[in-house]
Each structure stands twice: as C-alpha cells, then as structure tokens.
MMTF fields as JSON, N, C-alpha, C and O atoms, coordinates in Angstrom:
{
  "mmtfVersion": "1.0.0",
  "mmtfProducer": "UNKNOWN",
  "numBonds": 587,
  "numAtoms": 588,
  "numGroups": 147,
  "numChains": 1,
  "numModels": 1,
  "chainsPerModel": [1],
  "groupsPerChain": [147],
  "chainIdList": ["A"],
  "bondAtomList": [4, 2, 8, 6, 12, 10, 16, 14, 20, 18, 24, 22, 28, 26, 32, 30, 36, 34, 40, 38, 44, 42, 48, 46, 52, 50, 56, 54, 60, 58, 64, 62, 68, 66, 72, 70, 76, 74, 80, 78, 84, 82, 88, 86, 92, 90, 96, 94, 100, 98, 104, 102, 108, 106, 112, 110, 116, 114, 120, 118, 124, 122, 128, 126, 132, 130, 136, 134, 140, 138, 144, 142, 148, 146, 152, 150, 156, 154, 160, 158, 164, 162, 168, 166, 172, 170, 176, 174, 180, 178, 184, 182, 188, 186, 192, 190, 196, 194, 200, 198, 204, 202, 208, 206, 212, 210, 216, 214, 220, 218, 224, 222, 228, 226, 232, 230, 236, 234, 240, 238, 244, 242, 248, 246, 252, 250, 256, 254, 260, 258, 264, 262, 268, 266, 272, 270, 276, 274, 280, 278, 284, 282, 288, 286, 292, 290, 296, 294, 300, 298, 304, 302, 308, 306, 312, 310, 316, 314, 320, 318, 324, 322, 328, 326, 332, 330, 336, 334, 340, 338, 344, 342, 348, 346, 352, 350, 356, 354, 360, 358, 364, 362, 368, 366, 372, 370, 376, 374, 380, 378, 384, 382, 388, 386, 392, 390, 396, 394, 400, 398, 404, 402, 408, 406, 412, 410, 416, 414, 420, 418, 424, 422, 428, 426, 432, 430, 436, 434, 440, 438, 444, 442, 448, 446, 452, 450, 456, 454, 460, 458, 464, 462, 468, 466, 472, 470, 476, 474, 480, 478, 484, 482, 488, 486, 492, 490, 496, 494, 500, 498, 504, 502, 508, 506, 512, 510, 516, 514, 520, 518, 524, 522, 528, 526, 532, 530, 536, 534, 540, 538, 544, 542, 548, 546, 552, 550, 556, 554, 560, 558, 564, 562, 568, 566, 572, 570, 576, 574, 580, 578, 584, 582],
  "bondOrderList": [1, 1, 1, 1, 1, 1, 1, 1, 1, 1, 1, 1, 1, 1, 1, 1, 1, 1, 1, 1, 1, 1, 1, 1, 1, 1, 1, 1, 1, 1, 1, 1, 1, 1, 1, 1, 1, 1, 1, 1, 1, 1, 1, 1, 1, 1, 1, 1, 1, 1, 1, 1, 1, 1, 1, 1, 1, 1, 1, 1, 1, 1, 1, 1, 1, 1, 1, 1, 1, 1, 1, 1, 1, 1, 1, 1, 1, 1, 1, 1, 1, 1, 1, 1, 1, 1, 1, 1, 1, 1, 1, 1, 1, 1, 1, 1, 1, 1, 1, 1, 1, 1, 1, 1, 1, 1, 1, 1, 1, 1, 1, 1, 1, 1, 1, 1, 1, 1, 1, 1, 1, 1, 1, 1, 1, 1, 1, 1, 1, 1, 1, 1, 1, 1, 1, 1, 1, 1, 1, 1, 1, 1, 1, 1, 1, 1],
  "groupList": [{"groupName": "UNK", "atomNameList": ["N", "CA", "C", "O"], "elementList": ["N", "C", "C", "O"], "formalChargeList": [0, 0, 0, 0], "bondAtomList": [1, 0, 2, 1, 3, 2], "bondOrderList": [1, 1, 2], "singleLetterCode": "X", "chemCompType": "L-PEPTIDE LINKING"}],
  "groupTypeList": [0, 0, 0, 0, 0, 0, 0, 0, 0, 0, 0, 0, 0, 0, 0, 0, 0, 0, 0, 0, 0, 0, 0, 0, 0, 0, 0, 0, 0, 0, 0, 0, 0, 0, 0, 0, 0, 0, 0, 0, 0, 0, 0, 0, 0, 0, 0, 0, 0, 0, 0, 0, 0, 0, 0, 0, 0, 0, 0, 0, 0, 0, 0, 0, 0, 0, 0, 0, 0, 0, 0, 0, 0, 0, 0, 0, 0, 0, 0, 0, 0, 0, 0, 0, 0, 0, 0, 0, 0, 0, 0, 0, 0, 0, 0, 0, 0, 0, 0, 0, 0, 0, 0, 0, 0, 0, 0, 0, 0, 0, 0, 0, 0, 0, 0, 0, 0, 0, 0, 0, 0, 0, 0, 0, 0, 0, 0, 0, 0, 0, 0, 0, 0, 0, 0, 0, 0, 0, 0, 0, 0, 0, 0, 0, 0, 0, 0],
  "groupIdList": [1, 2, 3, 4, 5, 6, 7, 8, 9, 10, 11, 12, 13, 14, 15, 16, 17, 18, 19, 20, 21, 22, 23, 24, 25, 26, 27, 28, 29, 30, 31, 32, 33, 34, 35, 36, 37, 38, 39, 40, 41, 42, 43, 44, 45, 46, 47, 48, 49, 50, 51, 52, 53, 54, 55, 56, 57, 58, 59, 60, 61, 62, 63, 64, 65, 66, 67, 68, 69, 70, 71, 72, 73, 74, 75, 76, 77, 78, 79, 80, 81, 82, 83, 84, 85, 86, 87, 88, 89, 90, 91, 92, 93, 94, 95, 96, 97, 98, 99, 100, 101, 102, 103, 104, 105, 106, 107, 108, 109, 110, 111, 112, 113, 114, 115, 116, 117, 118, 119, 120, 121, 122, 123, 124, 125, 126, 127, 128, 129, 130, 131, 132, 133, 134, 135, 136, 137, 138, 139, 140, 141, 142, 143, 144, 145, 146, 147],
  "secStructList": [7, 6, 6, 2, 2, 2, 2, 2, 2, 2, 2, 2, 2, 2, 2, 2, 2, 4, 4, 4, 1, 3, 3, 3, 3, 3, 3, 6, 6, 6, 3, 3, 3, 3, 3, 3, 6, 6, 7, 3, 3, 7, 7, 7, 7, 1, 1, 1, 7, 6, 6, 3, 3, 3, 3, 3, 3, 7, 1, 1, 3, 3, 3, 3, 3, 3, 3, 3, 3, 7, 1, 1, 1, 7, 7, 7, 7, 7, 7, 7, 1, 7, 7, 1, 3, 3, 3, 3, 3, 3, 3, 6, 6, 3, 3, 3, 3, 3, 3, 3, 3, 3, 3, 6, 6, 3, 3, 3, 3, 3, 3, 3, 3, 3, 3, 6, 6, 3, 3, 3, 3, 3, 3, 3, 3, 3, 7, 1, 7, 2, 2, 2, 2, 2, 2, 2, 2, 2, 2, 2, 2, 6, 6, 7, 3, 3, 7],
  "xCoordList": [47.272, 47.048, 45.438, 45.138, 44.519, 43.37, 42.821, 41.595, 43.218, 42.803, 43.178, 42.314, 44.165, 44.962, 44.146, 44.006, 43.767, 42.993, 41.54, 40.958, 41.065, 39.47, 39.563, 38.717, 40.539, 40.497, 40.806, 39.988, 41.946, 41.699, 40.715, 40.461, 39.935, 38.456, 37.317, 36.533, 37.365, 36.606, 36.771, 35.848, 37.911, 38.57, 38.069, 37.326, 38.309, 37.826, 36.28, 35.874, 35.619, 33.865, 33.615, 33.007, 34.305, 33.819, 34.098, 33.337, 35.584, 35.769, 35.306, 35.739, 34.389, 33.423, 32.292, 31.893, 31.809, 30.581, 30.673, 29.846, 31.738, 31.917, 32.204, 31.873, 32.881, 32.81, 31.736, 31.811, 30.661, 29.605, 28.453, 27.269, 28.947, 27.824, 27.843, 27.986, 27.669, 27.758, 26.927, 26.607, 26.361, 25.413, 26.157, 26.875, 25.875, 26.477, 25.476, 24.405, 25.396, 24.372, 24.816, 25.681, 24.297, 24.455, 23.651, 22.484, 24.185, 23.775, 23.675, 24.578, 22.766, 22.692, 23.718, 24.037, 24.232, 25.594, 26.749, 27.82, 26.632, 28.035, 28.561, 29.682, 28.551, 29.329, 28.644, 27.444, 29.183, 28.56, 29.145, 30.21, 28.554, 29.029, 28.678, 27.844, 29.452, 29.303, 28.651, 29.136, 27.565, 26.588, 26.605, 26.166, 27.157, 27.131, 25.619, 24.783, 25.448, 24.313, 23.345, 22.18, 23.544, 22.738, 21.811, 20.906, 22.255, 21.546, 20.594, 20.861, 19.383, 18.177, 17.564, 17.701, 16.85, 16.153, 15.439, 14.737, 15.434, 14.351, 13.261, 13.424, 12.184, 10.949, 10.621, 10.257, 10.795, 10.283, 9.167, 8.266, 8.775, 7.547, 7.132, 7.914, 6.103, 5.995, 6.797, 7.172, 6.963, 7.666, 9.084, 9.579, 9.818, 11.317, 11.77, 10.919, 12.737, 13.377, 13.436, 13.854, 13.031, 13.24, 14.743, 15.117, 15.349, 16.774, 17.599, 18.766, 16.614, 17.401, 17.059, 15.991, 18.491, 18.609, 18.516, 18.019, 19.124, 19.548, 19.39, 19.841, 18.524, 18.404, 18.315, 17.452, 19.312, 19.723, 19.884, 20.153, 19.802, 19.715, 19.928, 19.384, 20.889, 21.136, 20.281, 20.113, 19.732, 19.019, 19.855, 19.324, 21.445, 22.185, 22.728, 22.724, 23.291, 23.49, 22.749, 22.46, 22.186, 21.365, 22.392, 23.363, 22.414, 22.829, 21.868, 21.08, 22.05, 21.364, 22.086, 23.015, 21.752, 22.545, 21.739, 20.765, 22.186, 21.466, 22.359, 23.574, 21.172, 22.156, 21.521, 20.409, 21.868, 21.523, 22.324, 23.408, 21.87, 22.207, 23.181, 22.685, 24.728, 25.684, 25.855, 25.986, 25.873, 25.997, 27.455, 27.749, 28.321, 29.603, 30.388, 29.861, 32.134, 32.838, 33.482, 34.493, 32.945, 33.481, 32.872, 31.647, 33.704, 33.164, 33.549, 34.724, 32.373, 32.636, 31.608, 30.622, 31.9, 31.168, 30.777, 31.673, 29.717, 29.154, 29.564, 29.237, 30.137, 30.052, 29.397, 29.559, 28.603, 27.896, 28.445, 27.899, 29.514, 30.403, 29.791, 29.975, 29.241, 28.881, 29.64, 29.647, 30.44, 30.985, 32.196, 32.732, 32.696, 33.363, 34.777, 35.907, 34.475, 35.575, 35.519, 34.63, 36.364, 36.023, 37.287, 38.248, 37.279, 38.111, 37.882, 36.867, 39.371, 39.101, 39.9, 40.974, 39.504, 39.957, 39.797, 38.929, 40.64, 40.672, 40.483, 41.255, 39.432, 38.499, 38.781, 38.291, 39.515, 39.625, 39.446, 38.716, 40.518, 40.413, 39.783, 40.048, 38.55, 37.528, 37.906, 38.001, 38.079, 38.383, 37.038, 36.348, 36.951, 35.846, 35.965, 37.071, 34.803, 34.576, 34.431, 34.207, 34.573, 33.853, 33.772, 34.468, 32.535, 32.428, 31.838, 30.74, 31.988, 31.619, 31.189, 31.969, 29.74, 29.414, 28.448, 28.352, 27.502, 26.393, 25.468, 25.938, 24.326, 22.966, 22.076, 22.307, 20.565, 19.804, 19.563, 19.087, 19.765, 19.438, 20.588, 20.541, 21.513, 22.685, 24.042, 24.016, 24.969, 25.969, 25.808, 24.813, 26.66, 26.35, 27.71, 28.731, 27.554, 28.886, 28.833, 28.577, 29.009, 28.711, 29.863, 31.0, 29.418, 31.001, 30.36, 29.309, 30.938, 30.219, 31.432, 32.621, 30.682, 31.806, 30.731, 29.529, 31.664, 30.956, 31.144, 32.28, 29.99, 30.597, 29.534, 28.329, 30.086, 29.692, 28.234, 27.027, 28.841, 27.786, 26.801, 25.82, 27.047, 26.123, 26.565, 27.761, 25.895, 26.495, 26.044, 24.881, 26.785, 26.69, 27.141, 28.218, 26.042, 26.133, 25.867, 24.782, 27.1, 26.33, 26.521, 27.564, 25.203, 24.927, 25.109, 24.609, 25.599, 25.45, 24.878, 25.267, 24.097, 23.659, 23.71, 23.364, 24.233, 24.317, 23.827, 23.527, 23.615, 23.017, 23.335, 22.821, 24.55, 25.265, 26.459, 26.895, 27.342, 28.939, 29.482, 29.219, 30.234, 30.968, 31.992, 32.01, 32.675, 33.947, 33.032, 33.657, 31.903, 31.638, 31.28, 31.707, 30.235, 29.736, 30.65, 30.392, 31.882, 32.985, 33.407, 33.368, 33.755, 34.182, 33.291, 33.698, 31.731, 30.968, 30.917, 30.816, 30.983, 30.962, 32.277, 32.204, 33.75, 34.791, 34.893, 35.722, 34.028, 34.024, 33.116, 33.307, 32.26, 31.208, 31.98, 32.13, 32.523, 33.089, 34.333, 34.674, 35.09, 36.345, 35.854, 36.622, 34.31, 33.865, 33.434, 33.054, 33.312, 33.115, 33.929, 35.159, 33.066, 33.704, 33.071, 31.853, 33.893, 33.435, 33.406, 34.236, 32.103, 32.283, 31.347, 31.482],
  "yCoordList": [33.337, 34.464, 34.547, 34.709, 34.352, 34.931, 33.653, 33.756, 32.471, 31.53, 31.483, 30.873, 31.865, 32.192, 33.656, 33.638, 34.651, 35.398, 35.023, 35.501, 34.302, 33.725, 32.985, 33.104, 32.082, 31.141, 32.087, 32.057, 32.883, 33.626, 34.315, 34.515, 34.833, 35.761, 34.63, 34.877, 33.478, 32.482, 31.89, 31.5, 31.928, 31.296, 32.653, 32.448, 33.735, 35.093, 35.218, 35.118, 35.433, 34.994, 33.852, 33.897, 32.83, 31.516, 31.717, 31.369, 32.473, 32.729, 33.833, 34.192, 34.736, 35.804, 35.088, 35.24, 34.291, 33.421, 32.881, 33.019, 32.178, 31.327, 31.937, 31.478, 33.08, 33.863, 34.615, 35.444, 34.734, 35.248, 34.525, 34.855, 33.578, 32.352, 32.002, 30.866, 33.214, 32.954, 33.772, 34.711, 33.678, 34.775, 34.924, 34.062, 36.305, 36.724, 36.622, 37.06, 36.341, 36.383, 37.097, 36.549, 37.927, 38.496, 38.159, 37.782, 38.273, 37.868, 38.753, 39.589, 38.838, 40.073, 40.167, 41.135, 38.931, 38.843, 39.401, 39.407, 39.901, 40.661, 40.026, 40.018, 39.311, 38.363, 37.968, 37.776, 37.742, 37.142, 36.224, 35.903, 35.58, 34.147, 34.238, 35.047, 33.161, 33.228, 31.959, 30.959, 31.786, 30.289, 30.344, 31.366, 29.168, 28.925, 29.262, 29.218, 29.632, 29.79, 28.587, 28.941, 27.351, 26.225, 26.078, 25.271, 26.923, 27.144, 28.009, 29.147, 27.653, 28.479, 28.725, 27.889, 29.845, 29.775, 28.883, 28.458, 28.386, 27.579, 28.362, 29.12, 28.054, 29.085, 28.548, 27.399, 29.522, 29.6, 28.938, 29.016, 28.295, 27.936, 28.403, 29.242, 28.131, 28.509, 27.598, 27.942, 26.663, 25.358, 25.739, 25.284, 26.562, 26.699, 27.34, 27.885, 27.315, 27.728, 29.381, 29.92, 29.978, 31.503, 31.995, 32.773, 31.226, 31.673, 31.352, 31.57, 30.83, 30.243, 31.674, 32.168, 32.003, 33.552, 33.218, 33.973, 31.768, 31.712, 30.167, 29.324, 30.137, 28.523, 28.196, 28.666, 27.384, 27.522, 26.169, 25.326, 25.583, 24.092, 24.243, 25.125, 23.176, 22.954, 21.754, 21.513, 20.991, 19.798, 18.517, 17.485, 18.911, 17.917, 18.337, 17.455, 19.442, 20.366, 21.136, 22.175, 20.688, 21.972, 22.656, 21.977, 24.034, 25.05, 25.995, 26.749, 25.844, 26.379, 27.336, 26.849, 28.707, 29.486, 30.126, 30.835, 29.845, 30.063, 31.041, 31.088, 31.925, 33.36, 33.133, 32.617, 33.346, 33.286, 34.41, 34.733, 35.081, 35.773, 34.894, 33.857, 35.089, 34.35, 35.034, 34.161, 36.276, 36.964, 37.256, 38.345, 36.482, 36.931, 36.767, 36.369, 37.039, 36.619, 35.498, 35.235, 34.577, 32.964, 32.199, 32.076, 31.59, 30.726, 29.331, 29.021, 28.426, 27.064, 26.095, 26.604, 24.617, 23.874, 22.689, 21.974, 22.39, 21.272, 19.892, 19.98, 18.769, 17.62, 16.561, 16.313, 15.994, 14.608, 13.213, 12.338, 13.153, 12.002, 10.966, 9.751, 11.602, 11.217, 11.426, 10.803, 12.735, 13.272, 12.457, 11.645, 12.611, 11.686, 12.646, 12.17, 14.024, 14.752, 16.235, 16.974, 16.683, 18.262, 18.923, 18.26, 20.086, 21.064, 22.736, 23.37, 23.235, 24.548, 24.976, 24.423, 25.797, 26.189, 28.032, 28.719, 28.434, 29.786, 29.874, 29.232, 30.659, 30.688, 32.331, 33.075, 32.812, 34.02, 35.142, 36.133, 34.538, 35.397, 35.301, 35.895, 34.411, 34.055, 32.511, 31.471, 32.855, 31.372, 30.714, 31.162, 29.692, 28.765, 27.328, 26.808, 26.721, 25.493, 24.725, 25.317, 23.28, 22.426, 21.363, 21.018, 20.66, 19.436, 18.568, 19.037, 17.436, 16.598, 15.137, 14.436, 14.682, 12.988, 12.78, 13.26, 11.671, 11.347, 11.016, 10.529, 11.062, 10.473, 10.302, 10.505, 9.776, 9.206, 9.946, 9.266, 11.419, 12.01, 12.103, 12.734, 11.355, 11.805, 12.508, 13.074, 12.477, 13.311, 14.602, 15.13, 15.464, 16.569, 17.447, 16.92, 18.576, 19.549, 20.865, 21.766, 21.284, 22.452, 23.228, 22.847, 24.475, 25.629, 26.499, 26.993, 26.859, 27.802, 28.928, 28.67, 30.312, 31.324, 32.419, 32.631, 32.946, 34.424, 35.46, 35.564, 36.564, 37.583, 38.541, 38.293, 39.543, 40.907, 40.07, 40.309, 39.3, 38.882, 37.884, 37.678, 37.232, 36.512, 35.054, 34.874, 34.197, 32.579, 32.409, 32.728, 31.966, 32.237, 30.204, 29.66, 29.671, 28.431, 28.108, 28.331, 27.491, 26.913, 25.762, 25.196, 25.178, 23.715, 23.083, 23.8, 22.155, 21.753, 20.164, 19.432, 19.88, 18.461, 18.183, 19.016, 16.755, 16.435, 15.31, 14.601, 14.837, 13.743, 13.212, 13.526, 12.079, 11.456, 11.811, 11.99, 12.02, 11.675, 13.003, 14.201, 12.188, 12.874, 14.077, 15.247, 13.553, 14.455, 15.507, 16.566, 15.623, 16.642, 17.576, 18.729, 17.044, 17.62, 18.719, 19.856, 17.832, 18.44, 19.669, 20.815, 19.381, 20.651, 21.64, 22.719, 21.363, 22.554, 23.334, 24.561, 22.652, 23.314, 24.079, 25.257, 23.481, 24.358, 25.533, 26.442, 25.349, 26.483, 27.637, 28.841, 27.158, 28.406, 28.856, 30.052, 27.891, 28.44, 29.193, 30.013, 28.937, 29.916, 31.217, 32.0, 31.458, 32.709, 33.353, 34.481, 32.974, 33.714, 34.937, 34.94, 36.111, 37.382, 37.814, 37.675, 38.459, 39.415, 40.776, 41.23, 41.608, 42.724, 43.253, 44.399],
  "zCoordList": [-91.898, -91.067, -90.325, -89.143, -91.617, -91.128, -90.742, -90.701, -90.435, -89.7, -88.488, -87.858, -87.709, -86.956, -85.988, -84.765, -86.77, -86.304, -85.987, -85.013, -86.693, -86.477, -85.49, -84.603, -85.374, -84.093, -82.736, -81.817, -82.639, -81.584, -81.198, -80.01, -82.326, -81.854, -81.312, -80.396, -81.968, -81.531, -79.945, -79.231, -79.677, -78.309, -77.561, -76.601, -77.804, -77.003, -76.506, -75.348, -77.541, -77.558, -76.435, -75.366, -77.078, -75.856, -74.314, -73.412, -74.136, -72.831, -72.483, -71.388, -73.107, -72.721, -72.121, -70.966, -73.009, -72.552, -71.436, -70.534, -71.377, -70.061, -68.874, -67.782, -69.063, -67.583, -67.615, -66.708, -68.299, -67.878, -67.69, -67.758, -67.465, -67.399, -65.697, -65.246, -64.896, -63.521, -63.047, -63.776, -61.772, -61.034, -59.772, -59.267, -59.234, -57.912, -56.752, -57.172, -55.829, -55.089, -53.28, -52.596, -52.955, -51.785, -50.539, -50.646, -49.49, -48.091, -47.146, -47.12, -46.271, -45.103, -44.139, -43.448, -44.192, -43.123, -43.743, -43.136, -44.967, -45.592, -46.156, -45.647, -47.068, -48.126, -49.131, -48.935, -50.44, -51.812, -52.101, -51.573, -53.036, -53.893, -55.02, -55.425, -55.898, -57.07, -57.423, -56.894, -58.277, -58.383, -59.739, -60.268, -60.635, -62.225, -62.321, -61.418, -63.715, -64.116, -63.937, -63.755, -63.947, -63.83, -62.273, -62.059, -61.495, -60.208, -60.332, -60.72, -60.044, -59.75, -58.499, -57.606, -58.292, -56.608, -56.447, -57.365, -55.274, -54.602, -53.861, -52.905, -54.444, -53.434, -52.106, -51.858, -51.278, -50.123, -49.58, -50.414, -48.536, -48.088, -46.817, -46.37, -46.031, -44.856, -43.891, -42.771, -44.338, -43.636, -43.319, -42.288, -44.131, -44.196, -42.866, -42.163, -42.58, -41.407, -41.583, -42.608, -40.609, -40.665, -41.201, -42.079, -40.319, -40.428, -41.959, -42.286, -42.608, -43.976, -45.167, -45.529, -45.518, -46.323, -47.688, -48.525, -48.009, -49.742, -49.626, -48.851, -50.765, -51.164, -52.954, -53.695, -53.324, -54.389, -55.046, -54.191, -56.48, -56.565, -58.069, -58.735, -58.633, -59.971, -60.348, -61.543, -59.421, -59.867, -59.072, -58.662, -58.963, -58.336, -57.312, -56.453, -56.912, -55.854, -55.457, -56.05, -54.109, -53.154, -52.546, -52.213, -52.285, -51.405, -50.7, -51.272, -49.223, -48.416, -47.428, -46.784, -47.225, -46.305, -45.374, -45.628, -44.293, -42.788, -42.046, -41.852, -41.643, -41.09, -39.537, -39.648, -38.215, -37.176, -36.396, -36.881, -35.153, -34.212, -33.543, -33.102, -33.319, -33.085, -31.514, -30.655, -31.052, -30.01, -29.812, -29.32, -30.111, -30.376, -31.329, -32.368, -31.347, -32.827, -32.611, -33.262, -31.562, -31.392, -32.281, -32.303, -33.133, -34.18, -33.556, -33.358, -33.227, -32.708, -33.592, -34.126, -33.721, -34.433, -33.771, -33.322, -33.645, -32.866, -33.688, -34.872, -33.379, -34.197, -33.327, -32.132, -34.252, -33.881, -33.617, -32.946, -34.198, -34.231, -35.687, -35.77, -36.459, -37.842, -39.094, -40.156, -38.577, -39.754, -40.342, -39.588, -41.688, -42.09, -41.987, -41.882, -42.039, -42.298, -41.703, -42.127, -40.803, -40.378, -39.904, -39.515, -39.935, -39.536, -39.445, -39.156, -39.846, -40.136, -41.309, -41.544, -41.957, -43.469, -43.717, -43.178, -44.457, -44.847, -45.924, -46.636, -46.591, -47.915, -48.03, -47.18, -49.017, -49.186, -47.942, -47.904, -46.795, -45.718, -44.889, -43.844, -45.032, -43.771, -43.371, -44.024, -41.969, -41.523, -40.793, -39.877, -41.422, -41.45, -40.746, -40.596, -40.327, -39.646, -40.954, -42.009, -40.87, -42.126, -41.393, -40.439, -42.083, -41.931, -42.652, -42.949, -43.146, -44.352, -43.851, -43.207, -44.232, -43.915, -44.94, -46.069, -44.079, -45.179, -44.384, -43.356, -44.398, -43.79, -44.672, -45.864, -44.076, -44.706, -45.821, -46.73, -46.149, -47.247, -48.441, -49.497, -47.97, -48.888, -48.349, -47.257, -48.954, -48.803, -48.451, -48.947, -47.554, -47.192, -46.718, -46.277, -46.859, -46.592, -45.923, -46.722, -44.605, -44.028, -43.913, -43.636, -44.178, -43.883, -43.127, -43.533, -41.79, -41.072, -40.44, -40.253, -40.17, -39.641, -38.918, -39.079, -38.131, -37.534, -38.406, -38.869, -38.883, -39.591, -38.868, -38.807, -38.391, -37.612, -36.626, -36.659, -36.017, -35.033, -35.37, -34.656, -36.485, -37.056, -37.29, -37.52, -37.264, -37.223, -38.697, -38.942, -39.668, -41.144, -41.332, -41.087, -41.757, -42.242, -43.76, -44.297, -44.485, -45.923, -45.831, -45.504, -46.204, -46.236, -47.874, -48.742, -48.215, -49.555, -49.325, -48.415, -50.121, -50.297, -51.698, -52.536, -52.048, -53.466, -53.877, -52.917, -54.875, -55.607, -56.88, -57.954, -56.594, -57.709, -57.632, -56.494, -58.753, -58.331, -57.353, -57.247, -56.832, -55.527, -56.04, -55.659, -56.829, -57.783, -58.442, -58.488, -58.925, -59.906, -58.862, -58.925, -57.514, -56.824, -55.953, -55.559, -55.827, -55.181, -55.993, -55.546, -57.051, -57.837, -58.109, -58.54, -57.857, -58.158, -56.794, -56.795, -55.703, -54.076, -54.082, -53.731, -54.507, -53.972, -55.083, -55.077, -55.89, -56.953, -56.29, -56.459, -55.634, -54.766, -53.755, -53.504, -53.107, -51.95, -52.108, -51.256, -53.246, -53.649, -54.261, -54.821, -54.113, -54.732, -53.839, -54.153, -52.494, -51.284, -51.14, -51.092, -51.067, -50.639, -49.624, -49.513, -48.65, -47.557, -48.064, -48.852, -47.428, -47.813, -48.7, -49.129]
}
C-alpha cells in the first residue's frame, strides 16, 4: 500500500510541475495566451515594426504578435496565392482567419482577427519538424483567451 501511495504522490508532484511550466502573456488588444516555459522574449530593436507587440521564441518556433488599428470590426484576410491552406476557425469563441504556407524563410502560419477595433495577427515561423511545431502552435492557439 505504501508503494501505491508513493507512486500517486509522485504522479501528483510531476503533474504539478508540468502544469506550472507555462507562462501567460497579455496583449493590449484584450487577449492573453499561454506559452511553454521554453519560450523566451525576443529583444526589440529599432528596426522592428512599431506594430509588433509580442515576440517570443524557443529556438525552433518563433511567434510574433502584431496589433494595428482596424477601423471596423470586419475581419478579412488578403491572400497572395502562395498559401498552402487557409480558411476560418473558431478558437475559444474567437472567430479567426488563418493561412499556412512556406517561403524563403521556411514554413509559416498566421492567425488574424479583429478585437476592439484592432487587427490582431499572430505569426508563427518554425524550423525543423512540422509535426512538433504544429503541436506547439496548436497548444499556444488553444490557450488564447479574450478579456
């Protein structure tokens, strides 16, 4: 019986450490998202776009959040024809546009929506294993919370 108790205690401790290994970041556009602890903030430079609000990376996946004035609550997405996939999705009650493709910098994915008159775009660029990157991206996007 002591072994079962010790095993249960170990599982609970590990679960507590795993659940605590994340960081929540907020955006001025009225939403927050949770990033794995492996992500760290990328320092801003004077050459960065002034609409860049958040920039984090774990060395394999880069995430950049841009917020710009939209002027209306109508959400639209301009496609260039180089996208491999695009459409609309609802994540945690937020209707978003998404597109996925690849260019000279590598594979990328973008989610965008309008929040309180601001256009929000979350860009992901990754290096290496597509499946592992998509798992991280899905985890981050499923953590998006309005308000």
